[in-house]
Amino acid sequence: MLKKIFELPVGQRVEIQINKTSVPLRFQTEFVGIVKKRFFIVAMPDTRKFGDMRDAIYEGVAVVVRFVLEGDLGEVIAFRSDVEFITSHPTKLMYIDMPQIVESRPIRSDRRFETRLPTQITKMAGADSDYSALVVNLSMSGCQLVVQDEALDVEKDSHIDLRFQWLQQDITITGIVRDIRVVHRDDESPQTMMGIQFARSRNNEDIKQLFAASLIDIDSADY
């Protein structure tokens, strides 16, 4: 199973979970490479986004690493290890000890995973502008969207285009609105929740990319 790590392409997004706190901390970063089968190297987190957790990252701290490998349906890879050392020059990198045990779980089409992946609704019947939304769970067959501060009037079975941008990637996935409801809370702005079914025949490869970008929640994956 260790060979799965060597299939990870340089530059792919990985998630690091730090367990030495009362509430596990998570951040996403880029895979940099492997040194002599001893170290799994990732970039240190961006201080603009994750500056508040820098104090929790130090040599010797226990971490969980996870990422998605593409295949027929894709699989989630996860392992536990420790941070061996951190470098600051010429760039800030984290060296993680190579694990002894690696776990793998296939991404099943009917299993949904929690995530928080921003997207843009760029095409939808009845909409005269784009809307920012958040994907809160994801599977190979569809997702659930939340649009904050909006009470959208959308008919079921309407076609929808979702645009995702991360790192240097920009993809658009088409789908169908299968469920929609507007939630009104006391003293809060409304939010619209939509269940989206992906058009699989057109989107298979792009959907796999979403899993790599969103990095499903490690607790929901039973690791």
JSON list of N, CA, C and O in Angstrom, two decimals, residues 28 66 111-121 132-139 142-148 162 164 179 181 183 185 191-196 198 210-211 214-218 220:
[
{"chain": "A", "resi": 28, "resn": "GLN", "atom": "N", "xyz": [-4.87, 22.94, 3.98]},
{"chain": "A", "resi": 28, "resn": "GLN", "atom": "CA", "xyz": [-4.56, 22.36, 2.69]},
{"chain": "A", "resi": 28, "resn": "GLN", "atom": "C", "xyz": [-3.32, 23.02, 2.12]},
{"chain": "A", "resi": 28, "resn": "GLN", "atom": "O", "xyz": [-3.11, 24.23, 2.26]},
{"chain": "A", "resi": 66, "resn": "ARG", "atom": "N", "xyz": [-3.76, 13.28, 4.10]},
{"chain": "A", "resi": 66, "resn": "ARG", "atom": "CA", "xyz": [-4.66, 12.60, 3.19]},
{"chain": "A", "resi": 66, "resn": "ARG", "atom": "C", "xyz": [-4.71, 13.32, 1.84]},
{"chain": "A", "resi": 66, "resn": "ARG", "atom": "O", "xyz": [-4.48, 14.53, 1.76]},
{"chain": "A", "resi": 111, "resn": "ARG", "atom": "N", "xyz": [-21.68, 7.44, -1.92]},
{"chain": "A", "resi": 111, "resn": "ARG", "atom": "CA", "xyz": [-21.24, 7.90, -0.60]},
{"chain": "A", "resi": 111, "resn": "ARG", "atom": "C", "xyz": [-20.88, 9.37, -0.64]},
{"chain": "A", "resi": 111, "resn": "ARG", "atom": "O", "xyz": [-20.09, 9.80, -1.48]},
{"chain": "A", "resi": 112, "resn": "ARG", "atom": "N", "xyz": [-21.46, 10.14, 0.26]},
{"chain": "A", "resi": 112, "resn": "ARG", "atom": "CA", "xyz": [-21.21, 11.58, 0.30]},
{"chain": "A", "resi": 112, "resn": "ARG", "atom": "C", "xyz": [-20.20, 11.90, 1.39]},
{"chain": "A", "resi": 112, "resn": "ARG", "atom": "O", "xyz": [-20.22, 11.31, 2.47]},
{"chain": "A", "resi": 113, "resn": "PHE", "atom": "N", "xyz": [-19.35, 12.87, 1.10]},
{"chain": "A", "resi": 113, "resn": "PHE", "atom": "CA", "xyz": [-18.32, 13.28, 2.03]},
{"chain": "A", "resi": 113, "resn": "PHE", "atom": "C", "xyz": [-18.46, 14.77, 2.33]},
{"chain": "A", "resi": 113, "resn": "PHE", "atom": "O", "xyz": [-18.77, 15.57, 1.45]},
{"chain": "A", "resi": 114, "resn": "GLU", "atom": "N", "xyz": [-18.22, 15.13, 3.57]},
{"chain": "A", "resi": 114, "resn": "GLU", "atom": "CA", "xyz": [-18.29, 16.53, 3.96]},
{"chain": "A", "resi": 114, "resn": "GLU", "atom": "C", "xyz": [-17.11, 17.30, 3.39]},
{"chain": "A", "resi": 114, "resn": "GLU", "atom": "O", "xyz": [-15.99, 16.79, 3.33]},
{"chain": "A", "resi": 115, "resn": "THR", "atom": "N", "xyz": [-17.36, 18.52, 2.98]},
{"chain": "A", "resi": 115, "resn": "THR", "atom": "CA", "xyz": [-16.30, 19.38, 2.46]},
{"chain": "A", "resi": 115, "resn": "THR", "atom": "C", "xyz": [-16.75, 20.83, 2.57]},
{"chain": "A", "resi": 115, "resn": "THR", "atom": "O", "xyz": [-17.87, 21.10, 2.99]},
{"chain": "A", "resi": 116, "resn": "ARG", "atom": "N", "xyz": [-15.89, 21.73, 2.24]},
{"chain": "A", "resi": 116, "resn": "ARG", "atom": "CA", "xyz": [-16.23, 23.16, 2.17]},
{"chain": "A", "resi": 116, "resn": "ARG", "atom": "C", "xyz": [-15.48, 23.72, 0.97]},
{"chain": "A", "resi": 116, "resn": "ARG", "atom": "O", "xyz": [-14.40, 24.27, 1.08]},
{"chain": "A", "resi": 117, "resn": "LEU", "atom": "N", "xyz": [-16.10, 23.55, -0.18]},
{"chain": "A", "resi": 117, "resn": "LEU", "atom": "CA", "xyz": [-15.45, 23.90, -1.45]},
{"chain": "A", "resi": 117, "resn": "LEU", "atom": "C", "xyz": [-16.20, 25.05, -2.12]},
{"chain": "A", "resi": 117, "resn": "LEU", "atom": "O", "xyz": [-17.35, 24.90, -2.52]},
{"chain": "A", "resi": 118, "resn": "PRO", "atom": "N", "xyz": [-15.57, 26.21, -2.23]},
{"chain": "A", "resi": 118, "resn": "PRO", "atom": "CA", "xyz": [-16.26, 27.35, -2.87]},
{"chain": "A", "resi": 118, "resn": "PRO", "atom": "C", "xyz": [-16.46, 27.12, -4.36]},
{"chain": "A", "resi": 118, "resn": "PRO", "atom": "O", "xyz": [-15.62, 26.52, -5.03]},
{"chain": "A", "resi": 119, "resn": "THR", "atom": "N", "xyz": [-17.56, 27.63, -4.86]},
{"chain": "A", "resi": 119, "resn": "THR", "atom": "CA", "xyz": [-17.86, 27.52, -6.28]},
{"chain": "A", "resi": 119, "resn": "THR", "atom": "C", "xyz": [-18.66, 28.74, -6.71]},
{"chain": "A", "resi": 119, "resn": "THR", "atom": "O", "xyz": [-19.11, 29.54, -5.89]},
{"chain": "A", "resi": 120, "resn": "GLN", "atom": "N", "xyz": [-18.83, 28.87, -8.01]},
{"chain": "A", "resi": 120, "resn": "GLN", "atom": "CA", "xyz": [-19.59, 29.98, -8.58]},
{"chain": "A", "resi": 120, "resn": "GLN", "atom": "C", "xyz": [-20.67, 29.40, -9.48]},
{"chain": "A", "resi": 120, "resn": "GLN", "atom": "O", "xyz": [-20.39, 28.58, -10.37]},
{"chain": "A", "resi": 121, "resn": "ILE", "atom": "N", "xyz": [-21.93, 29.78, -9.22]},
{"chain": "A", "resi": 121, "resn": "ILE", "atom": "CA", "xyz": [-23.02, 29.38, -10.10]},
{"chain": "A", "resi": 121, "resn": "ILE", "atom": "C", "xyz": [-23.02, 30.35, -11.29]},
{"chain": "A", "resi": 121, "resn": "ILE", "atom": "O", "xyz": [-23.33, 31.53, -11.14]},
{"chain": "A", "resi": 132, "resn": "SER", "atom": "N", "xyz": [-22.16, 33.25, -5.68]},
{"chain": "A", "resi": 132, "resn": "SER", "atom": "CA", "xyz": [-21.15, 32.50, -4.95]},
{"chain": "A", "resi": 132, "resn": "SER", "atom": "C", "xyz": [-21.84, 31.47, -4.08]},
{"chain": "A", "resi": 132, "resn": "SER", "atom": "O", "xyz": [-22.88, 31.76, -3.46]},
{"chain": "A", "resi": 133, "resn": "ALA", "atom": "N", "xyz": [-21.29, 30.27, -4.03]},
{"chain": "A", "resi": 133, "resn": "ALA", "atom": "CA", "xyz": [-21.90, 29.19, -3.25]},
{"chain": "A", "resi": 133, "resn": "ALA", "atom": "C", "xyz": [-20.81, 28.36, -2.60]},
{"chain": "A", "resi": 133, "resn": "ALA", "atom": "O", "xyz": [-19.62, 28.51, -2.90]},
{"chain": "A", "resi": 134, "resn": "LEU", "atom": "N", "xyz": [-21.24, 27.46, -1.73]},
{"chain": "A", "resi": 134, "resn": "LEU", "atom": "CA", "xyz": [-20.31, 26.57, -1.03]},
{"chain": "A", "resi": 134, "resn": "LEU", "atom": "C", "xyz": [-20.82, 25.14, -1.14]},
{"chain": "A", "resi": 134, "resn": "LEU", "atom": "O", "xyz": [-21.99, 24.87, -0.85]},
{"chain": "A", "resi": 135, "resn": "VAL", "atom": "N", "xyz": [-19.95, 24.24, -1.61]},
{"chain": "A", "resi": 135, "resn": "VAL", "atom": "CA", "xyz": [-20.29, 22.82, -1.64]},
{"chain": "A", "resi": 135, "resn": "VAL", "atom": "C", "xyz": [-20.02, 22.25, -0.25]},
{"chain": "A", "resi": 135, "resn": "VAL", "atom": "O", "xyz": [-18.90, 22.30, 0.24]},
{"chain": "A", "resi": 136, "resn": "VAL", "atom": "N", "xyz": [-21.06, 21.74, 0.40]},
{"chain": "A", "resi": 136, "resn": "VAL", "atom": "CA", "xyz": [-20.91, 21.25, 1.78]},
{"chain": "A", "resi": 136, "resn": "VAL", "atom": "C", "xyz": [-20.84, 19.74, 1.86]},
{"chain": "A", "resi": 136, "resn": "VAL", "atom": "O", "xyz": [-20.43, 19.19, 2.88]},
{"chain": "A", "resi": 137, "resn": "ASN", "atom": "N", "xyz": [-21.28, 19.04, 0.83]},
{"chain": "A", "resi": 137, "resn": "ASN", "atom": "CA", "xyz": [-20.97, 17.62, 0.73]},
{"chain": "A", "resi": 137, "resn": "ASN", "atom": "C", "xyz": [-20.89, 17.22, -0.73]},
{"chain": "A", "resi": 137, "resn": "ASN", "atom": "O", "xyz": [-21.44, 17.90, -1.60]},
{"chain": "A", "resi": 138, "resn": "LEU", "atom": "N", "xyz": [-20.18, 16.11, -0.98]},
{"chain": "A", "resi": 138, "resn": "LEU", "atom": "CA", "xyz": [-19.79, 15.79, -2.35]},
{"chain": "A", "resi": 138, "resn": "LEU", "atom": "C", "xyz": [-19.74, 14.29, -2.54]},
{"chain": "A", "resi": 138, "resn": "LEU", "atom": "O", "xyz": [-19.28, 13.55, -1.66]},
{"chain": "A", "resi": 139, "resn": "SER", "atom": "N", "xyz": [-20.23, 13.81, -3.67]},
{"chain": "A", "resi": 139, "resn": "SER", "atom": "CA", "xyz": [-20.06, 12.43, -4.08]},
{"chain": "A", "resi": 139, "resn": "SER", "atom": "C", "xyz": [-19.80, 12.41, -5.58]},
{"chain": "A", "resi": 139, "resn": "SER", "atom": "O", "xyz": [-19.85, 13.45, -6.23]},
{"chain": "A", "resi": 142, "resn": "GLY", "atom": "N", "xyz": [-23.14, 13.66, -7.21]},
{"chain": "A", "resi": 142, "resn": "GLY", "atom": "CA", "xyz": [-23.75, 14.97, -6.99]},
{"chain": "A", "resi": 142, "resn": "GLY", "atom": "C", "xyz": [-23.17, 15.67, -5.78]},
{"chain": "A", "resi": 142, "resn": "GLY", "atom": "O", "xyz": [-22.18, 15.25, -5.18]},
{"chain": "A", "resi": 143, "resn": "CYS", "atom": "N", "xyz": [-23.83, 16.77, -5.40]},
{"chain": "A", "resi": 143, "resn": "CYS", "atom": "CA", "xyz": [-23.35, 17.55, -4.27]},
{"chain": "A", "resi": 143, "resn": "CYS", "atom": "C", "xyz": [-24.50, 18.35, -3.67]},
{"chain": "A", "resi": 143, "resn": "CYS", "atom": "O", "xyz": [-25.58, 18.44, -4.25]},
{"chain": "A", "resi": 144, "resn": "GLN", "atom": "N", "xyz": [-24.25, 18.93, -2.51]},
{"chain": "A", "resi": 144, "resn": "GLN", "atom": "CA", "xyz": [-25.18, 19.87, -1.91]},
{"chain": "A", "resi": 144, "resn": "GLN", "atom": "C", "xyz": [-24.53, 21.23, -1.85]},
{"chain": "A", "resi": 144, "resn": "GLN", "atom": "O", "xyz": [-23.39, 21.37, -1.41]},
{"chain": "A", "resi": 145, "resn": "LEU", "atom": "N", "xyz": [-25.27, 22.24, -2.33]},
{"chain": "A", "resi": 145, "resn": "LEU", "atom": "CA", "xyz": [-24.79, 23.62, -2.36]},
{"chain": "A", "resi": 145, "resn": "LEU", "atom": "C", "xyz": [-25.51, 24.45, -1.32]},
{"chain": "A", "resi": 145, "resn": "LEU", "atom": "O", "xyz": [-26.69, 24.23, -1.04]},
{"chain": "A", "resi": 146, "resn": "VAL", "atom": "N", "xyz": [-24.80, 25.43, -0.77]},
{"chain": "A", "resi": 146, "resn": "VAL", "atom": "CA", "xyz": [-25.42, 26.43, 0.08]},
{"chain": "A", "resi": 146, "resn": "VAL", "atom": "C", "xyz": [-25.08, 27.80, -0.49]},
{"chain": "A", "resi": 146, "resn": "VAL", "atom": "O", "xyz": [-23.90, 28.11, -0.73]},
{"chain": "A", "resi": 147, "resn": "VAL", "atom": "N", "xyz": [-26.11, 28.61, -0.72]},
{"chain": "A", "resi": 147, "resn": "VAL", "atom": "CA", "xyz": [-25.93, 30.00, -1.16]},
{"chain": "A", "resi": 147, "resn": "VAL", "atom": "C", "xyz": [-26.37, 30.89, -0.02]},
{"chain": "A", "resi": 147, "resn": "VAL", "atom": "O", "xyz": [-27.55, 30.92, 0.35]},
{"chain": "A", "resi": 148, "resn": "GLN", "atom": "N", "xyz": [-25.41, 31.57, 0.60]},
{"chain": "A", "resi": 148, "resn": "GLN", "atom": "CA", "xyz": [-25.70, 32.40, 1.76]},
{"chain": "A", "resi": 148, "resn": "GLN", "atom": "C", "xyz": [-26.35, 33.72, 1.34]},
{"chain": "A", "resi": 148, "resn": "GLN", "atom": "O", "xyz": [-26.08, 34.27, 0.28]},
{"chain": "A", "resi": 162, "resn": "LEU", "atom": "N", "xyz": [-21.60, 24.93, -12.58]},
{"chain": "A", "resi": 162, "resn": "LEU", "atom": "CA", "xyz": [-20.80, 25.30, -11.42]},
{"chain": "A", "resi": 162, "resn": "LEU", "atom": "C", "xyz": [-19.35, 25.45, -11.83]},
{"chain": "A", "resi": 162, "resn": "LEU", "atom": "O", "xyz": [-18.76, 24.54, -12.42]},
{"chain": "A", "resi": 164, "resn": "PHE", "atom": "N", "xyz": [-15.45, 26.00, -10.72]},
{"chain": "A", "resi": 164, "resn": "PHE", "atom": "CA", "xyz": [-14.52, 25.80, -9.62]},
{"chain": "A", "resi": 164, "resn": "PHE", "atom": "C", "xyz": [-13.13, 26.28, -10.04]},
{"chain": "A", "resi": 164, "resn": "PHE", "atom": "O", "xyz": [-12.66, 25.96, -11.13]},
{"chain": "A", "resi": 179, "resn": "ASP", "atom": "N", "xyz": [-33.21, 19.21, -5.84]},
{"chain": "A", "resi": 179, "resn": "ASP", "atom": "CA", "xyz": [-33.89, 19.61, -4.62]},
{"chain": "A", "resi": 179, "resn": "ASP", "atom": "C", "xyz": [-33.48, 21.04, -4.29]},
{"chain": "A", "resi": 179, "resn": "ASP", "atom": "O", "xyz": [-32.31, 21.41, -4.49]},
{"chain": "A", "resi": 181, "resn": "ARG", "atom": "N", "xyz": [-34.42, 24.31, -1.29]},
{"chain": "A", "resi": 181, "resn": "ARG", "atom": "CA", "xyz": [-35.21, 24.87, -0.20]},
{"chain": "A", "resi": 181, "resn": "ARG", "atom": "C", "xyz": [-34.52, 26.11, 0.33]},
{"chain": "A", "resi": 181, "resn": "ARG", "atom": "O", "xyz": [-33.28, 26.20, 0.35]},
{"chain": "A", "resi": 183, "resn": "VAL", "atom": "N", "xyz": [-34.02, 28.50, 3.58]},
{"chain": "A", "resi": 183, "resn": "VAL", "atom": "CA", "xyz": [-34.09, 28.45, 5.04]},
{"chain": "A", "resi": 183, "resn": "VAL", "atom": "C", "xyz": [-34.05, 29.87, 5.57]},
{"chain": "A", "resi": 183, "resn": "VAL", "atom": "O", "xyz": [-33.12, 30.64, 5.27]},
{"chain": "A", "resi": 185, "resn": "ARG", "atom": "N", "xyz": [-33.87, 31.97, 9.08]},
{"chain": "A", "resi": 185, "resn": "ARG", "atom": "CA", "xyz": [-33.59, 31.84, 10.50]},
{"chain": "A", "resi": 185, "resn": "ARG", "atom": "C", "xyz": [-33.84, 33.17, 11.19]},
{"chain": "A", "resi": 185, "resn": "ARG", "atom": "O", "xyz": [-33.71, 34.24, 10.60]},
{"chain": "A", "resi": 191, "resn": "GLN", "atom": "N", "xyz": [-30.84, 31.58, 3.50]},
{"chain": "A", "resi": 191, "resn": "GLN", "atom": "CA", "xyz": [-29.87, 30.84, 2.70]},
{"chain": "A", "resi": 191, "resn": "GLN", "atom": "C", "xyz": [-30.63, 29.80, 1.87]},
{"chain": "A", "resi": 191, "resn": "GLN", "atom": "O", "xyz": [-31.65, 29.27, 2.30]},
{"chain": "A", "resi": 192, "resn": "THR", "atom": "N", "xyz": [-30.09, 29.56, 0.68]},
{"chain": "A", "resi": 192, "resn": "THR", "atom": "CA", "xyz": [-30.70, 28.59, -0.22]},
{"chain": "A", "resi": 192, "resn": "THR", "atom": "C", "xyz": [-29.83, 27.34, -0.28]},
{"chain": "A", "resi": 192, "resn": "THR", "atom": "O", "xyz": [-28.62, 27.41, -0.47]},
{"chain": "A", "resi": 193, "resn": "MET", "atom": "N", "xyz": [-30.48, 26.18, -0.10]},
{"chain": "A", "resi": 193, "resn": "MET", "atom": "CA", "xyz": [-29.78, 24.90, -0.15]},
{"chain": "A", "resi": 193, "resn": "MET", "atom": "C", "xyz": [-30.28, 24.13, -1.36]},
{"chain": "A", "resi": 193, "resn": "MET", "atom": "O", "xyz": [-31.49, 24.01, -1.57]},
{"chain": "A", "resi": 194, "resn": "MET", "atom": "N", "xyz": [-29.36, 23.60, -2.15]},
{"chain": "A", "resi": 194, "resn": "MET", "atom": "CA", "xyz": [-29.72, 22.89, -3.37]},
{"chain": "A", "resi": 194, "resn": "MET", "atom": "C", "xyz": [-29.00, 21.55, -3.45]},
{"chain": "A", "resi": 194, "resn": "MET", "atom": "O", "xyz": [-27.80, 21.46, -3.17]},
{"chain": "A", "resi": 195, "resn": "GLY", "atom": "N", "xyz": [-29.75, 20.54, -3.83]},
{"chain": "A", "resi": 195, "resn": "GLY", "atom": "CA", "xyz": [-29.17, 19.24, -4.14]},
{"chain": "A", "resi": 195, "resn": "GLY", "atom": "C", "xyz": [-28.96, 19.13, -5.64]},
{"chain": "A", "resi": 195, "resn": "GLY", "atom": "O", "xyz": [-29.91, 19.31, -6.42]},
{"chain": "A", "resi": 196, "resn": "ILE", "atom": "N", "xyz": [-27.72, 18.86, -6.04]},
{"chain": "A", "resi": 196, "resn": "ILE", "atom": "CA", "xyz": [-27.36, 18.85, -7.46]},
{"chain": "A", "resi": 196, "resn": "ILE", "atom": "C", "xyz": [-26.96, 17.44, -7.89]},
{"chain": "A", "resi": 196, "resn": "ILE", "atom": "O", "xyz": [-26.18, 16.78, -7.21]},
{"chain": "A", "resi": 198, "resn": "PHE", "atom": "N", "xyz": [-24.96, 15.52, -10.74]},
{"chain": "A", "resi": 198, "resn": "PHE", "atom": "CA", "xyz": [-24.00, 15.78, -11.81]},
{"chain": "A", "resi": 198, "resn": "PHE", "atom": "C", "xyz": [-24.39, 15.03, -13.08]},
{"chain": "A", "resi": 198, "resn": "PHE", "atom": "O", "xyz": [-24.94, 13.93, -13.03]},
{"chain": "A", "resi": 210, "resn": "LEU", "atom": "N", "xyz": [-12.53, 17.37, -8.41]},
{"chain": "A", "resi": 210, "resn": "LEU", "atom": "CA", "xyz": [-13.15, 18.01, -7.25]},
{"chain": "A", "resi": 210, "resn": "LEU", "atom": "C", "xyz": [-12.76, 17.32, -5.97]},
{"chain": "A", "resi": 210, "resn": "LEU", "atom": "O", "xyz": [-12.54, 17.95, -4.94]},
{"chain": "A", "resi": 211, "resn": "PHE", "atom": "N", "xyz": [-12.70, 16.00, -5.99]},
{"chain": "A", "resi": 211, "resn": "PHE", "atom": "CA", "xyz": [-12.29, 15.27, -4.79]},
{"chain": "A", "resi": 211, "resn": "PHE", "atom": "C", "xyz": [-10.86, 15.62, -4.41]},
{"chain": "A", "resi": 211, "resn": "PHE", "atom": "O", "xyz": [-10.52, 15.77, -3.24]},
{"chain": "A", "resi": 214, "resn": "SER", "atom": "N", "xyz": [-11.17, 19.22, -2.93]},
{"chain": "A", "resi": 214, "resn": "SER", "atom": "CA", "xyz": [-11.91, 19.42, -1.69]},
{"chain": "A", "resi": 214, "resn": "SER", "atom": "C", "xyz": [-11.35, 18.63, -0.54]},
{"chain": "A", "resi": 214, "resn": "SER", "atom": "O", "xyz": [-11.48, 19.03, 0.62]},
{"chain": "A", "resi": 215, "resn": "LEU", "atom": "N", "xyz": [-10.75, 17.47, -0.82]},
{"chain": "A", "resi": 215, "resn": "LEU", "atom": "CA", "xyz": [-10.16, 16.64, 0.22]},
{"chain": "A", "resi": 215, "resn": "LEU", "atom": "C", "xyz": [-11.16, 16.36, 1.33]},
{"chain": "A", "resi": 215, "resn": "LEU", "atom": "O", "xyz": [-11.23, 17.04, 2.33]},
{"chain": "A", "resi": 216, "resn": "ILE", "atom": "N", "xyz": [-11.93, 15.33, 1.12]},
{"chain": "A", "resi": 216, "resn": "ILE", "atom": "CA", "xyz": [-13.03, 15.00, 1.99]},
{"chain": "A", "resi": 216, "resn": "ILE", "atom": "C", "xyz": [-12.61, 14.88, 3.44]},
{"chain": "A", "resi": 216, "resn": "ILE", "atom": "O", "xyz": [-11.48, 14.60, 3.76]},
{"chain": "A", "resi": 217, "resn": "ASP", "atom": "N", "xyz": [-13.57, 15.11, 4.31]},
{"chain": "A", "resi": 217, "resn": "ASP", "atom": "CA", "xyz": [-13.31, 15.13, 5.73]},
{"chain": "A", "resi": 217, "resn": "ASP", "atom": "C", "xyz": [-12.83, 13.78, 6.22]},
{"chain": "A", "resi": 217, "resn": "ASP", "atom": "O", "xyz": [-13.46, 12.75, 5.99]},
{"chain": "A", "resi": 218, "resn": "ILE", "atom": "N", "xyz": [-11.72, 13.75, 6.92]},
{"chain": "A", "resi": 218, "resn": "ILE", "atom": "CA", "xyz": [-11.09, 12.50, 7.32]},
{"chain": "A", "resi": 218, "resn": "ILE", "atom": "C", "xyz": [-11.93, 11.73, 8.33]},
{"chain": "A", "resi": 218, "resn": "ILE", "atom": "O", "xyz": [-11.92, 10.51, 8.38]},
{"chain": "A", "resi": 220, "resn": "SER", "atom": "N", "xyz": [-15.28, 11.63, 8.39]},
{"chain": "A", "resi": 220, "resn": "SER", "atom": "CA", "xyz": [-16.38, 10.99, 7.68]},
{"chain": "A", "resi": 220, "resn": "SER", "atom": "C", "xyz": [-15.88, 9.81, 6.86]},
{"chain": "A", "resi": 220, "resn": "SER", "atom": "O", "xyz": [-16.64, 8.94, 6.47]}
]
